Coordinates of C-alpha atoms in Angstrom, one line a residue:
Chain A
M151 CA 21.2 -0.8 -8.4
N152 CA 19.7 2.4 -7.3
A153 CA 16.1 1.4 -7.0
S154 CA 13.6 -1.4 -6.2
V155 CA 9.9 -1.7 -6.8
A156 CA 7.2 -4.1 -5.7
I157 CA 4.0 -4.3 -7.7
Q158 CA 0.7 -6.0 -7.1
V159 CA -1.6 -6.0 -10.1
L160 CA -5.3 -6.8 -9.5
P161 CA -7.2 -7.2 -12.8
E162 CA -11.0 -7.3 -12.9
A163 CA -11.8 -10.8 -14.0
S164 CA -14.9 -13.0 -14.4
S165 CA -13.4 -15.8 -12.3
Q166 CA -10.5 -16.6 -10.1
E167 CA -9.0 -18.7 -12.9
E168 CA -9.2 -15.7 -15.3
L169 CA -7.6 -13.5 -12.6
I170 CA -4.7 -15.9 -12.1
R171 CA -4.2 -16.2 -15.9
V172 CA -3.9 -12.4 -16.3
V173 CA -1.6 -12.0 -13.3
D174 CA 0.6 -14.8 -14.7
E175 CA 0.9 -12.9 -17.9
V176 CA 2.1 -9.8 -16.0
I177 CA 4.6 -11.9 -14.1
A178 CA 5.8 -13.5 -17.3
Y179 CA 6.3 -10.0 -18.7
I180 CA 8.3 -8.9 -15.6
K181 CA 10.5 -12.0 -15.9
S182 CA 11.0 -11.3 -19.6
T183 CA 12.8 -8.0 -18.7
G184 CA 15.7 -10.0 -17.4
L185 CA 15.9 -7.9 -14.3
N186 CA 16.3 -9.6 -10.9
C187 CA 12.9 -10.2 -9.4
S188 CA 11.2 -12.1 -6.6
V189 CA 7.5 -13.3 -6.9
G190 CA 5.7 -13.2 -3.6
P191 CA 2.1 -14.0 -2.6
F192 CA 0.8 -10.4 -3.0
E193 CA 3.5 -8.6 -5.0
T194 CA 6.5 -9.1 -7.2
T195 CA 9.7 -7.2 -6.4
I196 CA 12.1 -6.1 -9.1
E197 CA 15.4 -4.4 -8.6
G198 CA 17.5 -2.3 -11.1
D199 CA 17.8 1.2 -12.5
Y200 CA 15.0 3.6 -11.4
D201 CA 14.0 4.8 -14.9
E202 CA 13.8 1.3 -16.3
L203 CA 11.8 0.1 -13.3
M204 CA 9.3 2.9 -13.6
D205 CA 8.8 2.1 -17.3
I206 CA 8.1 -1.5 -16.3
V207 CA 5.6 -0.5 -13.7
K208 CA 3.8 1.6 -16.3
E209 CA 3.8 -1.3 -18.7
C210 CA 2.4 -3.8 -16.2
Q211 CA -1.1 -2.4 -16.3
K212 CA -1.0 -2.4 -20.1
I213 CA 0.0 -6.0 -20.1
A214 CA -3.0 -6.8 -17.9
V215 CA -5.3 -5.0 -20.3
K216 CA -3.8 -6.7 -23.4
A217 CA -4.4 -10.0 -21.5
G218 CA -8.1 -9.2 -21.4
A219 CA -8.7 -7.2 -18.2
P220 CA -11.1 -4.3 -18.7
Y221 CA -10.0 -2.7 -15.4
V222 CA -6.8 -2.9 -13.3
A223 CA -6.0 -1.8 -9.8
S224 CA -2.4 -1.9 -8.8
Y225 CA -0.4 -1.2 -5.6
V226 CA 3.2 -0.2 -6.0
K227 CA 6.1 0.3 -3.5
I228 CA 9.1 2.2 -4.7
V229 CA 12.5 2.8 -3.1
Y230 CA 15.0 5.0 -4.8
R231 CA 18.5 6.1 -3.8
P232 CA 20.0 7.9 -6.8
E233 CA 23.5 8.1 -5.4
G234 CA 24.2 4.7 -4.0
E235 CA 22.5 1.4 -3.4
V236 CA 19.2 0.3 -2.0
L237 CA 19.0 -2.9 0.0
S238 CA 19.0 -5.8 -2.4
I239 CA 16.4 -8.5 -2.5
E240 CA 19.1 -11.0 -1.6
K241 CA 20.2 -9.1 1.4
K242 CA 16.7 -8.6 2.6
I243 CA 15.4 -12.2 2.4
T244 CA 18.2 -14.8 2.1
K245 CA 18.8 -15.1 5.8
H246 CA 15.1 -15.6 6.6
H247 CA 14.8 -18.5 4.1
K248 CA 17.4 -20.7 5.7
Chain B
M203 CA -7.8 -20.6 6.2
N204 CA -10.2 -17.6 5.7
A205 CA -7.6 -14.8 5.6
S206 CA -4.2 -13.7 4.6
V207 CA -2.3 -10.6 5.5
A208 CA 1.0 -9.0 4.3
I209 CA 2.8 -6.6 6.5
Q210 CA 5.8 -4.2 6.0
V211 CA 7.1 -2.6 9.2
L212 CA 9.3 0.4 8.8
P213 CA 10.8 1.4 12.2
E214 CA 12.5 4.7 12.6
A215 CA 16.2 3.9 13.2
S216 CA 19.5 5.6 13.6
S217 CA 21.2 3.4 11.0
Q218 CA 20.4 0.8 8.4
E219 CA 21.9 -1.9 10.7
E220 CA 19.5 -0.8 13.5
L221 CA 16.6 -0.8 11.1
I222 CA 17.4 -4.3 10.0
R223 CA 17.8 -5.5 13.6
V224 CA 14.3 -4.2 14.5
V225 CA 12.7 -5.7 11.4
D226 CA 14.3 -9.0 12.1
E227 CA 12.8 -9.0 15.6
V228 CA 9.3 -8.4 14.1
I229 CA 9.9 -11.3 11.6
A230 CA 11.1 -13.5 14.4
Y231 CA 7.9 -12.7 16.3
I232 CA 5.8 -13.6 13.2
K233 CA 7.5 -16.9 12.8
S234 CA 7.1 -17.6 16.5
T235 CA 3.3 -17.6 16.0
G236 CA 3.6 -20.9 14.2
L237 CA 1.4 -19.7 11.3
N238 CA 2.4 -20.3 7.8
C239 CA 4.3 -17.3 6.5
S240 CA 6.5 -16.1 3.6
V241 CA 9.2 -13.4 4.1
G242 CA 9.6 -11.2 1.0
P243 CA 11.8 -8.2 0.2
F244 CA 9.2 -5.6 1.3
E245 CA 6.6 -7.5 3.3
T246 CA 5.9 -10.7 5.1
T247 CA 2.8 -12.6 4.3
I248 CA 0.9 -14.7 6.9
E249 CA -2.1 -16.9 6.4
G250 CA -4.6 -18.2 8.9
D251 CA -7.7 -17.2 10.8
Y252 CA -8.8 -13.6 10.4
D253 CA -9.1 -12.7 14.1
E254 CA -5.7 -14.2 14.9
L255 CA -4.0 -12.5 12.0
M256 CA -5.4 -9.1 12.9
D257 CA -4.1 -9.6 16.5
I258 CA -0.7 -10.4 15.1
V259 CA -0.8 -7.3 12.9
K260 CA -1.6 -5.2 15.9
E261 CA 1.3 -6.7 17.9
C262 CA 3.9 -6.2 15.2
Q263 CA 4.2 -2.5 15.8
K264 CA 4.4 -3.1 19.5
I265 CA 7.3 -5.6 18.9
A266 CA 9.1 -2.9 16.9
V267 CA 8.7 -0.4 19.7
K268 CA 9.9 -2.9 22.3
A269 CA 12.9 -3.6 20.1
G270 CA 13.8 0.1 20.4
A271 CA 12.0 2.0 17.6
P272 CA 10.5 5.3 18.8
Y273 CA 8.3 5.4 15.7
V274 CA 6.9 2.9 13.3
A275 CA 5.2 3.2 9.9
S276 CA 3.6 0.0 8.6
Y277 CA 1.8 -1.0 5.4
V278 CA -0.7 -3.9 5.6
K279 CA -2.7 -5.8 3.0
I280 CA -5.6 -7.9 4.1
V281 CA -7.7 -10.4 2.3
Y282 CA -10.7 -12.0 4.1
R283 CA -13.3 -14.5 2.9
P284 CA -15.2 -15.5 6.0
E285 CA -17.1 -18.4 4.3
G286 CA -14.5 -20.2 2.3
E287 CA -10.9 -20.0 1.5
V288 CA -8.5 -17.3 0.2
L289 CA -5.8 -18.2 -2.2
S290 CA -3.0 -19.8 -0.3
I291 CA 0.6 -18.6 -0.4
E292 CA 1.6 -22.0 -1.9
K293 CA -0.9 -21.7 -4.7
K294 CA 0.1 -18.2 -5.4
I295 CA 3.9 -18.6 -5.7
T296 CA 5.0 -22.2 -6.1
K297 CA 4.6 -22.4 -9.8
H298 CA 6.6 -19.1 -10.2
H299 CA 9.6 -20.4 -8.3
K300 CA 10.2 -23.5 -10.5
Chain C
M230 CA -2.8 11.2 19.7
N231 CA -0.1 8.6 19.3
A232 CA -1.3 7.0 16.1
S233 CA -3.0 7.4 12.8
V234 CA -4.2 4.8 10.3
A235 CA -5.5 5.0 6.7
I236 CA -7.7 2.2 5.4
Q237 CA -9.0 1.3 2.0
V238 CA -11.6 -1.4 2.0
L239 CA -12.4 -3.1 -1.4
P240 CA -15.4 -5.4 -1.1
E241 CA -16.2 -7.9 -3.8
A242 CA -19.5 -6.8 -5.3
S243 CA -21.7 -7.6 -8.2
S244 CA -21.9 -4.0 -9.4
Q245 CA -20.3 -0.6 -8.8
E246 CA -23.4 0.5 -7.0
E247 CA -23.2 -2.4 -4.6
L248 CA -19.5 -1.8 -4.0
I249 CA -20.2 1.9 -3.2
R250 CA -23.0 0.9 -0.9
V251 CA -20.7 -1.5 1.1
V252 CA -17.9 1.1 1.3
D253 CA -20.4 3.7 2.5
E254 CA -21.4 1.4 5.4
V255 CA -17.7 1.0 6.4
I256 CA -17.3 4.8 6.3
A257 CA -20.4 5.3 8.3
Y258 CA -19.0 2.8 10.9
I259 CA -15.7 4.7 11.0
K260 CA -17.5 8.0 11.5
S261 CA -19.7 6.5 14.2
T262 CA -16.6 5.9 16.4
G263 CA -16.4 9.6 17.0
L264 CA -12.7 9.7 16.2
N265 CA -11.3 12.4 14.0
C266 CA -11.3 11.2 10.4
S267 CA -10.8 12.3 6.8
V268 CA -12.5 10.6 3.9
G269 CA -10.3 10.6 0.8
P270 CA -10.8 9.1 -2.7
F271 CA -9.0 5.9 -2.0
E272 CA -8.7 5.7 1.8
T273 CA -10.1 7.0 5.0
T274 CA -7.6 8.3 7.6
I275 CA -8.4 8.1 11.3
E276 CA -6.4 9.5 14.2
G277 CA -6.4 8.5 17.9
D278 CA -5.0 5.9 20.3
Y279 CA -3.2 3.0 18.7
D280 CA -5.1 0.2 20.4
E281 CA -8.5 1.7 19.6
L282 CA -7.5 2.4 16.0
M283 CA -6.3 -1.2 15.4
D284 CA -9.5 -2.5 16.8
I285 CA -11.4 -0.3 14.3
V286 CA -9.2 -1.5 11.5
K287 CA -10.1 -5.1 12.5
E288 CA -13.8 -4.3 12.6
C289 CA -13.9 -2.6 9.2
Q290 CA -13.6 -5.8 7.2
K291 CA -16.3 -7.4 9.4
I292 CA -18.6 -4.4 8.7
A293 CA -18.1 -5.0 5.0
V294 CA -19.0 -8.7 5.4
K295 CA -22.1 -7.8 7.4
A296 CA -23.1 -5.4 4.7
G297 CA -23.1 -8.3 2.2
A298 CA -19.6 -8.6 0.8
P299 CA -18.4 -12.3 0.5
Y300 CA -14.8 -11.2 0.2
V301 CA -12.8 -8.1 1.2
A302 CA -9.4 -6.9 0.3
S303 CA -8.1 -4.0 2.4
Y304 CA -5.0 -1.8 2.3
V305 CA -3.9 -0.2 5.6
K306 CA -1.2 2.4 6.5
I307 CA -0.3 2.7 10.2
V308 CA 1.9 5.3 11.9
Y309 CA 2.6 4.9 15.6
R310 CA 4.7 6.9 18.0
P311 CA 3.9 5.5 21.5
E312 CA 5.8 8.3 23.3
G313 CA 4.6 11.5 21.7
E314 CA 2.5 12.6 18.8
V315 CA 2.2 11.7 15.1
L316 CA 1.5 14.4 12.6
S317 CA -2.1 15.3 12.8
I318 CA -4.5 15.2 9.8
E319 CA -5.0 18.9 10.2
K320 CA -1.3 19.7 10.2
K321 CA -0.8 17.5 7.1
I322 CA -3.5 18.9 4.9
T323 CA -4.9 22.2 6.0
K324 CA -2.4 24.4 4.2
H325 CA -2.8 22.5 1.0
H326 CA -6.6 23.1 0.9
K327 CA -6.4 26.8 0.9
Chain D
M107 CA -10.6 10.2 -17.5
N108 CA -9.4 6.6 -17.7
A109 CA -7.2 6.5 -14.7
S110 CA -6.5 7.7 -11.2
V111 CA -3.4 7.4 -9.0
A112 CA -2.7 8.1 -5.3
I113 CA 0.9 8.6 -4.2
Q114 CA 2.6 8.9 -0.9
V115 CA 6.2 10.1 -1.0
L116 CA 8.4 9.5 2.1
P117 CA 11.7 11.2 1.7
E118 CA 14.6 10.5 4.0
A119 CA 15.1 13.7 6.0
S120 CA 17.1 14.9 9.0
S121 CA 14.1 16.4 10.7
Q122 CA 10.3 16.5 10.5
E123 CA 10.5 20.0 9.2
E124 CA 12.8 18.9 6.4
L125 CA 10.5 16.0 5.6
I126 CA 7.5 18.3 5.3
R127 CA 9.5 20.8 3.2
V128 CA 10.4 18.0 0.6
V129 CA 6.8 16.6 0.6
D130 CA 5.5 20.1 0.0
E131 CA 7.7 20.5 -3.0
V132 CA 6.3 17.2 -4.4
I133 CA 2.7 18.4 -3.8
A134 CA 3.5 21.7 -5.5
Y135 CA 4.8 19.8 -8.5
I136 CA 1.7 17.7 -8.7
K137 CA -0.5 20.8 -8.5
S138 CA 1.6 22.5 -11.2
T139 CA 0.6 19.8 -13.7
G140 CA -2.9 21.3 -13.7
L141 CA -4.6 17.9 -13.3
N142 CA -7.4 17.5 -10.8
C143 CA -6.0 16.4 -7.5
S144 CA -6.9 15.9 -3.8
V145 CA -4.3 16.2 -1.1
G146 CA -4.9 13.8 1.8
P147 CA -3.1 13.1 5.1
F148 CA -1.1 10.2 3.7
E149 CA -1.4 10.4 -0.1
T150 CA -2.3 12.8 -2.9
T151 CA -4.8 11.5 -5.5
I152 CA -4.6 12.7 -9.1
E153 CA -7.0 11.9 -12.0
G154 CA -6.5 12.0 -15.7
D155 CA -5.0 10.1 -18.6
Y156 CA -3.1 6.9 -17.7
D157 CA 0.2 7.7 -19.5
E158 CA 0.4 11.2 -18.2
L159 CA -0.4 10.1 -14.6
M160 CA 2.4 7.4 -14.8
D161 CA 4.9 10.0 -16.0
I162 CA 3.9 12.2 -13.1
V163 CA 4.4 9.3 -10.7
K164 CA 7.8 8.7 -12.1
E165 CA 8.8 12.3 -11.7
C166 CA 7.6 12.7 -8.1
Q167 CA 10.6 10.7 -6.7
K168 CA 12.9 12.9 -8.8
I169 CA 11.4 16.0 -7.5
A170 CA 12.0 14.8 -3.9
V171 CA 15.6 14.1 -4.8
K172 CA 16.0 17.5 -6.4
A173 CA 14.5 19.0 -3.2
G174 CA 17.4 17.4 -1.2
A175 CA 16.3 13.9 -0.3
P176 CA 19.0 11.3 -0.6
Y177 CA 16.5 8.5 -0.5
V178 CA 12.8 8.2 -1.2
A179 CA 10.2 5.5 -0.4
S180 CA 6.9 5.9 -2.2
Y181 CA 3.6 4.0 -2.1
V182 CA 1.3 4.3 -5.2
K183 CA -2.2 3.1 -5.9
I184 CA -3.3 2.9 -9.6
V185 CA -6.7 2.3 -11.1
Y186 CA -7.0 2.1 -14.9
R187 CA -9.9 1.5 -17.1
P188 CA -8.7 2.1 -20.7
E189 CA -12.2 1.9 -22.3
G190 CA -14.4 4.0 -20.0
E191 CA -14.2 5.9 -16.8
V192 CA -12.8 5.3 -13.3
L193 CA -14.7 6.7 -10.4
S194 CA -13.9 10.4 -10.0
I195 CA -12.5 12.0 -6.9
E196 CA -15.7 14.0 -6.7
K197 CA -18.0 11.1 -6.9
K198 CA -16.0 9.2 -4.3
I199 CA -15.7 11.9 -1.6
T200 CA -18.2 14.7 -2.1
K201 CA -21.1 13.1 -0.3
H202 CA -18.9 12.2 2.7
H203 CA -17.8 15.8 3.2
K204 CA -21.2 17.2 3.7

């Protein structure tokens, strides 16, 4: 696992319910990739291979558009260590959730 | 609850262990405020009153310095709805964790 | 100069013109502080003393609300080196603008 | 121009000079794409077609690695309006630089 990304997708929407519906479709897409992920209040973190993760990041905005958003603003964090391992989601948060 | 913030604190550290130690002290400080919070892989989200949250954000970097970091880089998201409610952590993530 | 912050303020607004008007008021406020700043396409960077900068960051959202925004989402980057200097705006960008 | 991205690349480096050298290589790469861009203190903004911009974002971390960084952390903002135009860099900042 050489990379991890966290993405927040903010679709333009006519109501809070509509915004939540579009974000839920993006989260469903991320989960459908089968990669390990963690859904947080502002962003969803995914871990895996760098190239695959960046393709997923690119697709997230398209999913929001297909779900009906005319405009999307997203915020992405990327960590990448090509030779080795980045800190895993589990290592980062498990101890804090006890 | 008129606001929510998410903060990632990245202290300069001589090793990964040292970095984790400093971040853990910041998270311990956040938890010590008694406010509702959620620790994620990249950022910790806190919800409450805007003024109190911003004072906590300001303090987080000082906690990292007191814990030994000579330099800190932080990334903060803020949502603020002075008359009303922002989406709660629970409303945002509970359904996705089933 | 022990710190630098970059802030993007996204007010909820009924139109793009209204959004721009509110953002312009926040930028006018930042400039009125007299601190050295740089207005970019997504965020405005300010450099100075850590405590003063964090007070300005806290005020920015209040300025947006006073300007009419019922809701504000902001994204903030902070760098802080209490003993020493952070990289200045000038050092970071001057050579790239030639 | 249906999209705009802003990217901050933070390579792991043994010194500030080395960090600046790697970041400069990433900025040189972005400029070499020929797309309109604006180099700021924390992030570089690029505007153009969504697919092309996301491919550039993906490449930036690889450029930092090729330049010698064993590890990269990046922060990316994306705005995307598939049918229409996003606010241009020029429209966003020109008036503030007078």
